[in-house]
Short mmCIF file of C-alpha atoms in Angstrom, two decimals:
data_model
loop_
_atom_site.label_atom_id
_atom_site.label_comp_id
_atom_site.label_asym_id
_atom_site.label_seq_id
_atom_site.Cartn_x
_atom_site.Cartn_y
_atom_site.Cartn_z
CA GLU X 1 71.33 33.31 -159.48
CA ASN X 2 71.77 36.90 -162.15
CA GLU X 3 68.89 35.63 -164.46
CA GLY X 4 66.75 35.08 -161.06
CA LEU X 5 67.70 39.11 -160.22
CA ILE X 6 67.29 40.07 -163.90
CA VAL X 7 63.79 38.22 -163.67
CA ASN X 8 63.06 39.62 -159.98
CA PHE X 9 64.14 43.32 -161.46
CA LEU X 10 61.34 43.08 -164.71
CA SER X 11 59.00 41.77 -162.11
CA ASN X 12 59.33 44.66 -159.48
CA LEU X 13 59.64 46.66 -162.61
CA LEU X 14 56.52 45.69 -163.96
CA SER X 15 54.75 45.84 -161.75
CA ALA X 16 55.12 49.81 -161.23
CA PHE X 17 53.09 50.57 -163.96
CA ARG X 18 50.38 47.94 -162.81
CA VAL X 19 48.04 50.90 -162.80
CA ASP X 20 43.82 51.24 -161.78
CA PHE X 21 43.20 53.73 -164.54
CA GLY X 22 38.96 53.67 -163.25
CA GLY X 23 40.06 54.73 -160.16
CA GLU X 24 37.86 52.50 -157.92
CA ASN X 25 40.76 50.43 -155.83
CA LYS X 26 42.43 53.96 -154.38
CA LYS X 27 41.02 53.14 -151.37
CA LEU X 28 41.90 49.13 -150.27
CA THR X 29 41.48 48.13 -147.05
CA PRO X 30 41.47 44.62 -145.30
CA GLU X 31 37.78 46.16 -144.60
CA THR X 32 37.18 46.08 -148.85
CA ILE X 33 38.48 42.73 -149.26
CA ALA X 34 36.51 41.49 -146.80
CA GLN X 35 33.24 43.66 -147.76
CA GLY X 36 33.87 42.41 -152.11
CA ILE X 37 35.11 38.40 -150.61
CA LYS X 38 31.74 38.21 -148.59
CA THR X 39 29.03 39.77 -150.69
CA GLY X 40 30.46 37.81 -154.30
CA LYS X 41 32.23 40.55 -155.50
CA TYR X 42 35.16 38.82 -156.11
CA LYS X 43 35.16 34.99 -157.92
CA ASN X 44 37.77 34.29 -158.92
CA ILE X 45 40.41 34.06 -156.35
CA ILE X 46 43.62 32.39 -156.76
CA VAL X 47 45.76 31.59 -153.56
CA MET X 48 49.01 31.24 -153.45
CA THR X 49 51.07 30.19 -150.40
CA GLY X 50 54.71 28.87 -149.88
CA ALA X 51 56.57 27.44 -146.52
CA GLY X 52 55.51 30.63 -144.16
CA ILE X 53 51.76 28.70 -144.26
CA SER X 54 52.96 25.60 -142.76
CA VAL X 55 55.76 26.93 -140.32
CA ALA X 56 52.35 26.79 -137.19
CA ALA X 57 51.69 23.70 -137.77
CA GLY X 58 55.71 22.78 -136.71
CA ILE X 59 56.99 22.46 -140.14
CA PRO X 60 60.45 25.06 -140.99
CA ASP X 61 60.39 27.96 -143.74
CA PHE X 62 63.19 26.97 -146.06
CA ARG X 63 65.03 30.78 -145.70
CA SER X 64 64.84 31.90 -141.97
CA PRO X 65 67.85 32.19 -139.92
CA LYS X 66 68.31 29.78 -137.65
CA THR X 67 64.77 28.32 -137.99
CA GLY X 68 64.60 27.39 -141.31
CA LEU X 69 65.78 24.78 -142.63
CA TYR X 70 68.56 25.67 -145.15
CA HIS X 71 70.62 26.53 -141.90
CA ASN X 72 69.00 22.63 -139.77
CA LEU X 73 70.18 20.95 -142.86
CA GLN X 74 73.97 21.05 -141.59
CA LYS X 75 73.68 18.38 -139.88
CA TYR X 76 73.71 15.98 -143.23
CA ASN X 77 76.97 17.57 -144.12
CA LEU X 78 75.63 18.63 -146.94
CA PRO X 79 78.30 20.37 -149.46
CA TYR X 80 76.05 23.12 -149.78
CA PRO X 81 71.98 23.44 -148.24
CA GLU X 82 70.57 23.38 -151.90
CA ALA X 83 72.08 19.75 -152.81
CA ILE X 84 69.67 17.72 -150.54
CA PHE X 85 66.84 18.02 -153.35
CA GLN X 86 69.27 18.08 -156.51
CA LEU X 87 69.00 14.86 -158.05
CA ASP X 88 72.91 13.34 -158.43
CA TYR X 89 73.46 14.39 -154.63
CA LEU X 90 69.87 11.96 -154.30
CA GLN X 91 72.14 8.97 -156.58
CA LYS X 92 75.24 9.71 -154.94
CA ASN X 93 73.82 10.94 -151.26
CA PRO X 94 70.46 9.29 -150.79
CA LYS X 95 70.03 8.37 -147.10
CA ALA X 96 70.30 12.33 -146.90
CA PHE X 97 67.24 13.37 -148.39
CA PHE X 98 64.92 10.05 -146.91
CA THR X 99 66.17 11.64 -143.45
CA LEU X 100 64.84 14.39 -144.57
CA ALA X 101 61.88 13.29 -145.94
CA LYS X 102 61.66 11.52 -142.69
CA GLU X 103 61.31 14.30 -140.74
CA LEU X 104 58.97 15.74 -143.03
CA TRP X 105 56.71 12.74 -144.31
CA PRO X 106 53.17 13.53 -143.88
CA GLY X 107 50.66 12.72 -141.01
CA ASN X 108 53.31 14.21 -138.97
CA PHE X 109 51.60 17.63 -139.14
CA LYS X 110 48.43 18.77 -139.26
CA ALA X 111 47.06 21.04 -141.37
CA THR X 112 46.68 25.43 -139.85
CA PRO X 113 44.62 27.94 -140.37
CA CYS X 114 45.49 29.70 -143.51
CA HIS X 115 44.97 25.38 -145.18
CA TYR X 116 41.17 25.36 -143.75
CA PHE X 117 40.83 29.40 -144.83
CA ILE X 118 41.47 27.46 -148.55
CA ARG X 119 39.40 26.00 -147.95
CA LEU X 120 37.06 28.02 -146.35
CA LEU X 121 36.81 29.96 -149.59
CA ASN X 122 36.57 26.27 -151.78
CA GLU X 123 33.50 25.40 -149.80
CA LYS X 124 31.69 29.00 -150.75
CA GLY X 125 32.60 28.59 -154.40
CA VAL X 126 34.55 31.51 -154.59
CA LEU X 127 38.68 29.37 -154.85
CA LEU X 128 40.25 29.52 -158.28
CA ARG X 129 42.64 27.78 -157.33
CA ASN X 130 45.61 27.13 -154.59
CA PHE X 131 49.03 27.52 -156.22
CA THR X 132 51.01 26.32 -153.77
CA GLN X 133 54.88 26.04 -153.66
CA ASN X 134 54.44 23.22 -150.49
CA ILE X 135 55.44 20.09 -150.63
CA ASP X 136 53.80 19.12 -147.43
CA THR X 137 50.23 18.24 -148.52
CA LEU X 138 48.53 19.78 -145.74
CA GLU X 139 46.01 21.85 -148.32
CA ARG X 140 45.28 18.14 -148.89
CA ALA X 141 44.83 17.69 -145.34
CA ALA X 142 42.87 20.34 -144.49
CA GLY X 143 40.51 19.68 -146.81
CA VAL X 144 41.43 21.77 -150.50
CA SER X 145 39.94 19.76 -153.37
CA SER X 146 42.41 18.09 -155.93
CA GLU X 147 40.82 20.33 -158.87
CA LYS X 148 41.22 23.56 -156.96
CA LEU X 149 44.80 22.55 -156.08
CA MET X 150 47.80 22.75 -157.83
CA GLU X 151 50.78 21.80 -156.67
CA ALA X 152 53.30 23.67 -158.14
CA HIS X 153 56.50 21.45 -156.71
CA GLY X 154 55.19 18.25 -156.76
CA SER X 155 54.21 16.73 -153.68
CA PHE X 156 54.62 13.22 -151.11
CA ALA X 157 51.08 12.50 -153.08
CA SER X 158 52.76 9.97 -155.80
CA ALA X 159 56.49 8.48 -156.76
CA HIS X 160 58.45 7.59 -159.37
CA CYS X 161 61.58 6.29 -160.14
CA VAL X 162 64.10 9.38 -160.94
CA ASN X 163 66.48 6.03 -163.52
CA CYS X 164 63.87 4.65 -165.32
CA ALA X 165 60.47 6.36 -165.02
CA LYS X 166 58.64 3.63 -162.90
CA SER X 167 55.16 4.59 -160.85
CA PHE X 168 54.98 3.21 -157.41
CA PRO X 169 52.30 3.06 -154.37
CA ILE X 170 53.58 6.13 -152.19
CA GLU X 171 52.88 3.69 -149.46
CA TYR X 172 55.89 1.53 -150.57
CA VAL X 173 58.37 4.48 -150.45
CA LYS X 174 57.13 5.39 -146.53
CA GLN X 175 57.56 1.83 -145.47
CA SER X 176 61.21 2.11 -146.61
CA ILE X 177 61.47 5.10 -144.71
CA LEU X 178 59.97 3.87 -141.90
CA LYS X 179 62.84 1.59 -142.01
CA ASP X 180 65.57 3.56 -142.52
CA GLU X 181 65.30 2.04 -146.00
CA ILE X 182 66.58 3.12 -149.26
CA PRO X 183 63.49 2.84 -151.76
CA LYS X 184 64.75 1.58 -154.89
CA CYS X 185 63.83 0.00 -157.78
CA ASP X 186 62.73 -3.21 -158.54
CA SER X 187 63.38 -3.05 -162.25
CA CYS X 188 66.58 -1.12 -162.46
CA ASN X 189 67.84 -0.60 -158.79
CA HIS X 190 67.54 2.59 -159.12
CA VAL X 191 66.54 5.51 -156.20
CA VAL X 192 62.21 5.78 -156.03
CA LYS X 193 62.03 9.20 -154.48
CA PRO X 194 58.48 11.27 -154.41
CA ASP X 195 57.75 13.31 -157.08
CA ILE X 196 59.68 16.28 -155.38
CA VAL X 197 60.10 18.82 -158.47
CA PHE X 198 63.92 19.05 -157.88
CA PHE X 199 65.50 21.59 -158.70
CA GLY X 200 67.48 21.57 -162.83
CA GLU X 201 63.87 19.41 -162.80
CA SER X 202 60.84 21.03 -165.05
CA LEU X 203 57.60 21.40 -163.07
CA PRO X 204 53.80 20.11 -164.13
CA SER X 205 52.93 20.70 -167.11
CA ARG X 206 49.20 21.57 -165.84
CA PHE X 207 50.96 24.23 -164.84
CA PHE X 208 52.12 26.04 -166.97
CA ARG X 209 48.23 25.06 -168.38
CA LEU X 210 46.74 26.19 -165.69
CA ILE X 211 49.10 30.00 -165.47
CA GLU X 212 47.19 30.06 -168.98
CA SER X 213 43.41 29.03 -168.07
CA ASP X 214 43.61 30.32 -164.64
CA PHE X 215 45.91 34.06 -164.42
CA PRO X 216 44.19 36.39 -166.74
CA ILE X 217 40.72 35.55 -165.67
CA CYS X 218 41.50 36.43 -161.37
CA ASP X 219 39.87 38.49 -159.75
CA LEU X 220 41.96 38.32 -155.96
CA LEU X 221 45.01 37.44 -156.30
CA LEU X 222 45.65 36.46 -152.12
CA VAL X 223 49.63 36.13 -151.55
CA ILE X 224 50.49 34.14 -148.18
CA GLY X 225 54.09 33.22 -146.58
CA THR X 226 56.31 33.32 -149.82
CA SER X 227 59.10 35.22 -150.11
CA LEU X 228 58.60 35.08 -153.75
CA ALA X 229 62.26 34.07 -154.26
CA VAL X 230 62.14 31.21 -156.50
CA HIS X 231 61.55 30.98 -159.65
CA PRO X 232 59.16 30.38 -162.10
CA PHE X 233 56.51 30.89 -158.65
CA ALA X 234 57.38 34.16 -157.31
CA SER X 235 57.03 35.51 -161.38
CA LEU X 236 53.21 35.09 -160.84
CA VAL X 237 52.11 37.66 -159.23
CA ASN X 238 52.82 39.76 -162.22
CA LYS X 239 50.28 37.04 -164.46
CA VAL X 240 47.24 39.22 -162.96
CA SER X 241 45.83 41.71 -165.21
CA SER X 242 45.56 44.95 -164.07
CA SER X 243 42.36 45.88 -162.52
CA CYS X 244 43.60 42.65 -159.93
CA VAL X 245 43.43 43.00 -157.10
CA ARG X 246 46.52 41.66 -155.22
CA VAL X 247 47.39 41.36 -150.90
CA LEU X 248 50.39 40.20 -149.34
CA ILE X 249 49.06 38.72 -146.48
CA ASN X 250 53.55 37.93 -144.56
CA ARG X 251 55.94 38.01 -142.98
CA ASP X 252 57.69 40.81 -144.68
CA ILE X 253 57.09 42.75 -147.68
CA VAL X 254 58.41 40.78 -150.89
CA GLY X 255 59.09 41.20 -154.65
CA PRO X 256 56.64 42.73 -156.66
CA PHE X 257 55.07 44.41 -153.23
CA ASN X 258 58.16 46.74 -151.87
CA TYR X 259 56.17 49.33 -155.05
CA PRO X 260 52.58 48.83 -154.42
CA ALA X 261 50.73 49.70 -156.86
CA GLU X 262 46.86 51.18 -156.25
CA ASN X 263 45.18 48.06 -155.88
CA ASP X 264 48.05 46.39 -153.99
CA VAL X 265 47.24 45.58 -150.76
CA LEU X 266 49.44 44.81 -147.82
CA MET X 267 48.69 42.94 -144.72
CA LEU X 268 51.98 42.19 -142.81
CA GLY X 269 52.85 39.65 -139.53
CA ASP X 270 52.34 36.84 -138.24
CA CYS X 271 49.81 34.89 -141.85
CA GLN X 272 47.76 33.02 -139.70
CA ASP X 273 47.52 35.99 -136.97
CA GLU X 274 46.39 37.91 -140.76
CA VAL X 275 44.02 35.67 -142.59
CA ILE X 276 42.23 34.99 -138.74
CA LYS X 277 41.38 38.77 -138.96
CA LEU X 278 40.12 37.94 -142.56
CA VAL X 279 38.21 35.78 -141.98
CA ASN X 280 36.42 37.95 -139.29
CA LEU X 281 36.04 40.51 -141.50
CA ILE X 282 33.93 38.17 -143.56
CA GLY X 283 32.12 37.07 -140.94
CA TRP X 284 33.42 33.06 -141.28
CA LYS X 285 35.33 32.98 -137.67
CA ASP X 286 31.88 30.81 -137.22
CA ASP X 287 32.98 28.62 -140.21
CA LEU X 288 36.55 28.17 -139.58
CA ASN X 289 36.19 27.63 -135.71
CA LYS X 290 33.54 24.46 -136.74
CA LEU X 291 36.47 23.65 -139.64
CA LEU X 292 39.23 23.27 -137.00
CA SER X 293 37.02 21.72 -134.05
CA GLU X 294 36.18 19.05 -136.30
CA ALA X 295 39.74 18.10 -137.22
CA SER X 296 41.11 18.63 -133.41
CA ASN X 297 37.66 16.12 -133.68
CA PRO X 298 37.28 14.01 -135.53
CA ASN X 299 34.83 11.50 -133.85
#
């Protein structure tokens, strides 16, 4: 925990020294950001997303008092909330995690306007990557391509044995969960879990490769619906160049945005409302409404 606080402090300190020497970004507003997206000024947009963009889909975020996922985990009698995402606890008491997994399973929820906005950026040819902390796969449900998506904390899209690493079809895990059974490996009889990154597990190697290739060329960073509390994901906001414009679309000011640089823009409020405002400013209202309508009426 102390290490996380130190990393946060250093990240915020570094952020405070992001200077726009050219002076051209001093009057950045949501309107100028929208104009830049519309005119193609920004060609390599990275979107960083957290649990906040899925709250409107009915999925609780992790840390909100009284309504967050960790608060609601009390019914599982955990020694502490984070235990539900720890391998040693999973192997001793798998029922808690798989009961939660049944509640959160993809297909139970529909993508939100935020998710479809990311798809729009992709279709307009300006999305470099969507780095998401979310495990709900709603980006995929909205139609964001796998190549443009980096699920930093894994997802329900695949599964492996926690002991021998044997791969299993995710459908096997799903059917077991729907029958309130614990999916077990047919080779070693250990638990098979979806490829969600638990505490103490390594993040996907692709995550680190894409950090090195994407962030140096990013010209617009959109940070949406995240507390920026979990590292190394949270530190990504400081991986962009000093000339990159950063926009926080969030309920609260978080991380280095507490000390905004000249090329930082804050859009505070409900992230769905703020994204819709940005879409309207860009002139993509009809495009977004069409995607939402198609999702509501697939036939």
